[in-house]
PDB file of C-alpha atoms in Angstrom:
ATOM      1  CA  MET U   1     -65.341   7.592   2.137  1.00 40.00           C
ATOM      2  CA  PRO U   2     -62.865   4.721   1.643  1.00 47.00           C
ATOM      3  CA  GLY U   3     -59.232   5.368   2.579  1.00 47.00           C
ATOM      4  CA  GLY U   4     -57.674   3.824  -0.509  1.00 47.00           C
ATOM      5  CA  ARG U   5     -56.745   0.307  -1.388  1.00 52.00           C
ATOM      6  CA  PRO U   6     -55.766  -1.998   1.452  1.00 49.00           C
ATOM      7  CA  ARG U   7     -52.139  -3.024   1.653  1.00 53.00           C
ATOM      8  CA  SER U   8     -51.282  -6.109  -0.323  1.00 71.00           C
ATOM      9  CA  PHE U   9     -48.289  -6.908   1.865  1.00 77.00           C
ATOM     10  CA  ASP U  10     -47.598  -7.673   5.513  1.00 89.00           C
ATOM     11  CA  ALA U  11     -45.955  -4.633   7.135  1.00 91.00           C
ATOM     12  CA  ASP U  12     -44.108  -6.714   9.763  1.00 93.00           C
ATOM     13  CA  THR U  13     -42.630  -9.014   7.150  1.00 95.00           C
ATOM     14  CA  ALA U  14     -41.639  -6.024   5.030  1.00 95.00           C
ATOM     15  CA  LEU U  15     -39.924  -4.402   8.041  1.00 96.00           C
ATOM     16  CA  ASP U  16     -38.043  -7.627   8.742  1.00 96.00           C
ATOM     17  CA  CYS U  17     -36.821  -7.641   5.143  1.00 96.00           C
ATOM     18  CA  ALA U  18     -35.770  -3.989   5.378  1.00 97.00           C
ATOM     19  CA  LEU U  19     -33.942  -4.739   8.625  1.00 97.00           C
ATOM     20  CA  GLU U  20     -31.956  -7.501   6.972  1.00 96.00           C
ATOM     21  CA  VAL U  21     -30.951  -5.237   4.063  1.00 96.00           C
ATOM     22  CA  PHE U  22     -29.932  -2.281   6.256  1.00 96.00           C
ATOM     23  CA  TRP U  23     -28.058  -4.619   8.614  1.00 96.00           C
ATOM     24  CA  ARG U  24     -26.173  -6.280   5.764  1.00 94.00           C
ATOM     25  CA  ASN U  25     -25.417  -3.158   3.696  1.00 93.00           C
ATOM     26  CA  GLY U  26     -25.509  -0.342   6.240  1.00 92.00           C
ATOM     27  CA  TYR U  27     -27.632   2.767   5.805  1.00 93.00           C
ATOM     28  CA  GLU U  28     -25.467   4.395   3.125  1.00 91.00           C
ATOM     29  CA  GLY U  29     -24.996   1.144   1.226  1.00 91.00           C
ATOM     30  CA  THR U  30     -28.731   0.507   0.973  1.00 94.00           C
ATOM     31  CA  SER U  31     -30.692   1.989  -1.904  1.00 95.00           C
ATOM     32  CA  LEU U  32     -34.439   2.348  -2.240  1.00 95.00           C
ATOM     33  CA  THR U  33     -34.228  -0.214  -5.031  1.00 96.00           C
ATOM     34  CA  ASP U  34     -32.549  -2.670  -2.626  1.00 97.00           C
ATOM     35  CA  LEU U  35     -35.287  -2.052  -0.093  1.00 97.00           C
ATOM     36  CA  THR U  36     -38.245  -2.373  -2.446  1.00 96.00           C
ATOM     37  CA  ALA U  37     -36.808  -5.534  -3.982  1.00 96.00           C
ATOM     38  CA  ALA U  38     -36.260  -7.165  -0.587  1.00 96.00           C
ATOM     39  CA  MET U  39     -39.594  -5.982   0.796  1.00 95.00           C
ATOM     40  CA  GLY U  40     -41.522  -7.028  -2.308  1.00 94.00           C
ATOM     41  CA  ILE U  41     -43.187  -3.642  -2.702  1.00 95.00           C
ATOM     42  CA  ASN U  42     -42.897  -0.635  -4.978  1.00 93.00           C
ATOM     43  CA  LYS U  43     -41.646   2.818  -3.961  1.00 95.00           C
ATOM     44  CA  PRO U  44     -45.103   4.412  -3.587  1.00 94.00           C
ATOM     45  CA  SER U  45     -46.118   1.574  -1.242  1.00 93.00           C
ATOM     46  CA  LEU U  46     -42.899   1.987   0.751  1.00 94.00           C
ATOM     47  CA  TYR U  47     -43.507   5.720   1.152  1.00 94.00           C
ATOM     48  CA  ALA U  48     -47.177   5.240   2.037  1.00 93.00           C
ATOM     49  CA  ALA U  49     -46.497   2.595   4.662  1.00 94.00           C
ATOM     50  CA  PHE U  50     -43.144   3.637   6.129  1.00 96.00           C
ATOM     51  CA  GLY U  51     -42.287   7.154   4.972  1.00 94.00           C
ATOM     52  CA  ASN U  52     -38.962   8.018   3.352  1.00 94.00           C
ATOM     53  CA  LYS U  53     -35.731   6.069   3.749  1.00 95.00           C
ATOM     54  CA  ASP U  54     -34.800   7.894   6.972  1.00 94.00           C
ATOM     55  CA  GLU U  55     -38.199   7.202   8.519  1.00 95.00           C
ATOM     56  CA  LEU U  56     -38.045   3.567   7.456  1.00 97.00           C
ATOM     57  CA  PHE U  57     -34.604   3.284   9.004  1.00 96.00           C
ATOM     58  CA  GLY U  58     -35.962   4.667  12.287  1.00 95.00           C
ATOM     59  CA  LYS U  59     -38.641   1.965  12.313  1.00 96.00           C
ATOM     60  CA  VAL U  60     -36.042  -0.670  11.437  1.00 97.00           C
ATOM     61  CA  LEU U  61     -33.723   0.537  14.204  1.00 96.00           C
ATOM     62  CA  THR U  62     -36.522   0.177  16.755  1.00 95.00           C
ATOM     63  CA  ARG U  63     -37.268  -3.315  15.422  1.00 96.00           C
ATOM     64  CA  TYR U  64     -33.567  -4.214  15.683  1.00 96.00           C
ATOM     65  CA  LEU U  65     -33.351  -3.018  19.293  1.00 96.00           C
ATOM     66  CA  ASP U  66     -36.562  -4.812  20.276  1.00 96.00           C
ATOM     67  CA  GLY U  67     -35.618  -7.964  18.359  1.00 95.00           C
ATOM     68  CA  PRO U  68     -32.068  -9.165  17.708  1.00 96.00           C
ATOM     69  CA  GLY U  69     -30.512  -6.420  19.853  1.00 95.00           C
ATOM     70  CA  ALA U  70     -32.822  -6.962  22.836  1.00 96.00           C
ATOM     71  CA  TYR U  71     -30.170  -9.094  24.540  1.00 96.00           C
ATOM     72  CA  ALA U  72     -28.440  -5.852  25.609  1.00 96.00           C
ATOM     73  CA  ALA U  73     -31.410  -4.513  27.579  1.00 96.00           C
ATOM     74  CA  ASP U  74     -32.135  -7.991  28.941  1.00 97.00           C
ATOM     75  CA  ALA U  75     -28.534  -8.321  30.168  1.00 97.00           C
ATOM     76  CA  LEU U  76     -29.047  -5.402  32.544  1.00 97.00           C
ATOM     77  CA  ASP U  77     -31.464  -7.570  34.547  1.00 96.00           C
ATOM     78  CA  ALA U  78     -28.745 -10.061  35.488  1.00 96.00           C
ATOM     79  CA  SER U  79     -28.254 -10.447  39.223  1.00 94.00           C
ATOM     80  CA  THR U  80     -24.593  -9.378  39.278  1.00 94.00           C
ATOM     81  CA  ALA U  81     -22.573  -6.787  37.398  1.00 93.00           C
ATOM     82  CA  ARG U  82     -20.150  -9.504  36.365  1.00 93.00           C
ATOM     83  CA  GLU U  83     -22.995 -11.391  34.712  1.00 96.00           C
ATOM     84  CA  VAL U  84     -24.267  -8.193  33.059  1.00 97.00           C
ATOM     85  CA  ILE U  85     -20.865  -7.580  31.480  1.00 96.00           C
ATOM     86  CA  GLU U  86     -20.500 -11.213  30.422  1.00 97.00           C
ATOM     87  CA  ARG U  87     -23.946 -11.266  28.797  1.00 98.00           C
ATOM     88  CA  LEU U  88     -23.259  -8.016  26.948  1.00 98.00           C
ATOM     89  CA  ILE U  89     -19.901  -9.055  25.533  1.00 98.00           C
ATOM     90  CA  LEU U  90     -20.856 -12.619  24.644  1.00 98.00           C
ATOM     91  CA  GLY U  91     -24.185 -11.367  23.316  1.00 97.00           C
ATOM     92  CA  ALA U  92     -22.307  -9.015  20.999  1.00 97.00           C
ATOM     93  CA  VAL U  93     -20.501 -12.036  19.551  1.00 98.00           C
ATOM     94  CA  ASP U  94     -23.733 -13.943  18.992  1.00 97.00           C
ATOM     95  CA  LEU U  95     -25.502 -10.931  17.476  1.00 96.00           C
ATOM     96  CA  THR U  96     -22.766  -9.789  15.136  1.00 97.00           C
ATOM     97  CA  ALA U  97     -21.266 -13.103  14.071  1.00 96.00           C
ATOM     98  CA  GLY U  98     -24.299 -15.361  14.022  1.00 89.00           C
ATOM     99  CA  GLU U  99     -24.799 -17.898  11.275  1.00 89.00           C
ATOM    100  CA  THR U 100     -28.280 -16.690  10.401  1.00 89.00           C
ATOM    101  CA  THR U 101     -27.791 -12.914  10.629  1.00 90.00           C
ATOM    102  CA  PRO U 102     -25.741 -10.360   8.721  1.00 94.00           C
ATOM    103  CA  GLN U 103     -22.248  -9.814  10.066  1.00 95.00           C
ATOM    104  CA  GLY U 104     -21.642  -6.757  12.229  1.00 95.00           C
ATOM    105  CA  CYS U 105     -23.987  -4.427  14.107  1.00 95.00           C
ATOM    106  CA  LEU U 106     -26.593  -2.192  12.501  1.00 94.00           C
ATOM    107  CA  CYS U 107     -25.896   0.679  14.923  1.00 92.00           C
ATOM    108  CA  VAL U 108     -22.113   0.474  14.646  1.00 91.00           C
ATOM    109  CA  LYS U 109     -22.247   0.339  10.848  1.00 90.00           C
ATOM    110  CA  THR U 110     -24.537   3.359  10.794  1.00 90.00           C
ATOM    111  CA  VAL U 111     -22.367   5.404  13.152  1.00 86.00           C
ATOM    112  CA  GLN U 112     -19.232   4.578  11.155  1.00 84.00           C
ATOM    113  CA  ALA U 113     -20.486   5.046   7.641  1.00 77.00           C
ATOM    114  CA  CYS U 114     -22.987   7.856   7.247  1.00 75.00           C
ATOM    115  CA  GLY U 115     -22.155  10.810   5.052  1.00 75.00           C
ATOM    116  CA  PRO U 116     -23.119  14.434   5.656  1.00 77.00           C
ATOM    117  CA  ASN U 117     -26.498  14.011   3.959  1.00 80.00           C
ATOM    118  CA  SER U 118     -27.412  11.330   6.505  1.00 83.00           C
ATOM    119  CA  HIS U 119     -26.633  13.309   9.639  1.00 85.00           C
ATOM    120  CA  ALA U 120     -30.068  12.691  11.195  1.00 89.00           C
ATOM    121  CA  VAL U 121     -29.782   8.916  10.775  1.00 90.00           C
ATOM    122  CA  ARG U 122     -26.263   8.889  12.214  1.00 89.00           C
ATOM    123  CA  HIS U 123     -27.437  11.048  15.109  1.00 91.00           C
ATOM    124  CA  GLU U 124     -30.243   8.572  15.810  1.00 92.00           C
ATOM    125  CA  ALA U 125     -27.801   5.648  15.918  1.00 91.00           C
ATOM    126  CA  VAL U 126     -25.386   7.605  18.140  1.00 92.00           C
ATOM    127  CA  ALA U 127     -28.264   8.428  20.502  1.00 93.00           C
ATOM    128  CA  VAL U 128     -29.141   4.728  20.753  1.00 93.00           C
ATOM    129  CA  ARG U 129     -25.527   3.900  21.587  1.00 93.00           C
ATOM    130  CA  LYS U 130     -25.329   6.649  24.232  1.00 95.00           C
ATOM    131  CA  ALA U 131     -28.590   5.566  25.832  1.00 96.00           C
ATOM    132  CA  SER U 132     -27.352   1.996  26.027  1.00 96.00           C
ATOM    133  CA  GLU U 133     -24.080   3.065  27.612  1.00 96.00           C
ATOM    134  CA  THR U 134     -25.923   5.291  30.097  1.00 97.00           C
ATOM    135  CA  ALA U 135     -28.198   2.400  31.089  1.00 97.00           C
ATOM    136  CA  LEU U 136     -25.139   0.207  31.635  1.00 97.00           C
ATOM    137  CA  ARG U 137     -23.428   2.906  33.707  1.00 96.00           C
ATOM    138  CA  ARG U 138     -26.520   3.215  35.912  1.00 96.00           C
ATOM    139  CA  ARG U 139     -26.634  -0.550  36.372  1.00 96.00           C
ATOM    140  CA  LEU U 140     -22.928  -0.654  37.274  1.00 94.00           C
ATOM    141  CA  GLU U 141     -23.424   2.133  39.807  1.00 93.00           C
ATOM    142  CA  GLN U 142     -25.630  -0.307  41.715  1.00 90.00           C
ATOM    143  CA  ALA U 143     -23.012  -3.082  41.618  1.00 87.00           C
ATOM    144  CA  THR U 144     -21.415  -4.439  44.755  1.00 83.00           C
ATOM    145  CA  ASP U 145     -19.483  -7.281  43.141  1.00 84.00           C
ATOM    146  CA  LEU U 146     -16.848  -5.254  41.217  1.00 76.00           C
ATOM    147  CA  PRO U 147     -15.116  -3.250  43.951  1.00 67.00           C
ATOM    148  CA  SER U 148     -11.669  -3.034  42.347  1.00 69.00           C
ATOM    149  CA  HIS U 149     -12.799  -1.807  38.950  1.00 66.00           C
ATOM    150  CA  PRO U 150     -12.785   1.719  37.558  1.00 77.00           C
ATOM    151  CA  GLU U 151     -15.678   4.058  38.055  1.00 90.00           C
ATOM    152  CA  PRO U 152     -18.938   2.907  36.433  1.00 93.00           C
ATOM    153  CA  ALA U 153     -18.828   5.451  33.574  1.00 94.00           C
ATOM    154  CA  ALA U 154     -15.367   4.320  32.482  1.00 93.00           C
ATOM    155  CA  LEU U 155     -16.248   0.644  32.819  1.00 94.00           C
ATOM    156  CA  ALA U 156     -19.477   1.100  30.836  1.00 96.00           C
ATOM    157  CA  ALA U 157     -17.534   2.899  28.094  1.00 96.00           C
ATOM    158  CA  LEU U 158     -14.957   0.102  28.041  1.00 95.00           C
ATOM    159  CA  VAL U 159     -17.601  -2.627  27.756  1.00 96.00           C
ATOM    160  CA  HIS U 160     -19.213  -0.745  24.856  1.00 96.00           C
ATOM    161  CA  THR U 161     -15.831  -0.243  23.198  1.00 96.00           C
ATOM    162  CA  ILE U 162     -15.169  -3.982  23.398  1.00 97.00           C
ATOM    163  CA  SER U 163     -18.637  -4.792  22.035  1.00 97.00           C
ATOM    164  CA  ASP U 164     -18.240  -2.307  19.190  1.00 96.00           C
ATOM    165  CA  GLY U 165     -14.826  -3.765  18.382  1.00 96.00           C
ATOM    166  CA  ILE U 166     -16.375  -7.219  18.224  1.00 97.00           C
ATOM    167  CA  ALA U 167     -18.974  -5.876  15.777  1.00 96.00           C
ATOM    168  CA  VAL U 168     -16.288  -4.322  13.576  1.00 96.00           C
ATOM    169  CA  GLN U 169     -14.278  -7.553  13.579  1.00 97.00           C
ATOM    170  CA  ALA U 170     -17.402  -9.570  12.734  1.00 97.00           C
ATOM    171  CA  ALA U 171     -18.134  -7.279   9.795  1.00 95.00           C
ATOM    172  CA  ALA U 172     -14.531  -7.767   8.668  1.00 95.00           C
ATOM    173  CA  GLY U 173     -15.050 -11.535   8.547  1.00 95.00           C
ATOM    174  CA  ARG U 174     -13.840 -12.918  11.852  1.00 96.00           C
ATOM    175  CA  SER U 175     -15.669 -16.109  12.731  1.00 96.00           C
ATOM    176  CA  HIS U 176     -17.955 -16.640  15.692  1.00 97.00           C
ATOM    177  CA  ASP U 177     -15.396 -18.995  17.260  1.00 97.00           C
ATOM    178  CA  GLU U 178     -12.572 -16.475  16.880  1.00 97.00           C
ATOM    179  CA  LEU U 179     -14.686 -13.710  18.361  1.00 98.00           C
ATOM    180  CA  ARG U 180     -15.782 -15.927  21.224  1.00 97.00           C
ATOM    181  CA  GLN U 181     -12.116 -16.534  22.076  1.00 98.00           C
ATOM    182  CA  ILE U 182     -11.410 -12.802  21.918  1.00 97.00           C
ATOM    183  CA  ALA U 183     -14.462 -12.089  24.097  1.00 97.00           C
ATOM    184  CA  ASN U 184     -13.301 -14.617  26.675  1.00 97.00           C
ATOM    185  CA  VAL U 185      -9.864 -12.970  26.849  1.00 96.00           C
ATOM    186  CA  ALA U 186     -11.531  -9.584  27.331  1.00 95.00           C
ATOM    187  CA  LEU U 187     -13.826 -10.962  30.033  1.00 95.00           C
ATOM    188  CA  HIS U 188     -10.882 -12.541  31.838  1.00 93.00           C
ATOM    189  CA  ALA U 189      -8.996  -9.239  31.765  1.00 90.00           C
ATOM    190  CA  LEU U 190     -12.047  -7.276  32.937  1.00 86.00           C
ATOM    191  CA  LEU U 191     -13.486  -9.603  35.518  1.00 84.00           C
ATOM    192  CA  ASP U 192     -10.720 -11.836  36.805  1.00 77.00           C
ATOM    193  CA  GLU U 193      -7.479  -9.873  36.725  1.00 56.00           C
ATOM    194  CA  GLY U 194      -8.681  -7.232  39.167  1.00 49.00           C
ATOM    195  CA  GLN U 195      -9.943  -9.730  41.761  1.00 49.00           C
TER     196      GLN U 195
END
């Protein structure tokens, strides 16, 4: 027995469109109408292919982490802790203030602006942030090139605080060049002052 009509749209392209809308507007600021318009599909097709808005957001979040946000996981492979920190902070500038992407960070926007009816989505974004910070802490625990810095947990939290601040400033309209200057000041304070 046939399983229904085949999809008349490309699921990957539709997810990319949904990612752009969620990233630009945040979870709360994105309506189903916004999503269907951007994805070029109707609501029944959205539900059939991706589930409800929360489920779609989960798929988009994974796509964000594996795509534009992959620099963060890749940075952990750098040979020194100093390079890891530099790649994370400068990568945050490029991600959140790029010329071809929405301003700000999808995860940070979601954590900051989800109401009580979106608790599960906020929790998912918080979990992503915690996992990223934990991975950084573990990487810093292996470091031998930052002997005068605070314990790895505090340093990982500080690097994430700086990156999140960059994302907030990008969403508020600071330019890439301004944020790059700010990032360089932060890197100097973190990596050079204690040497």
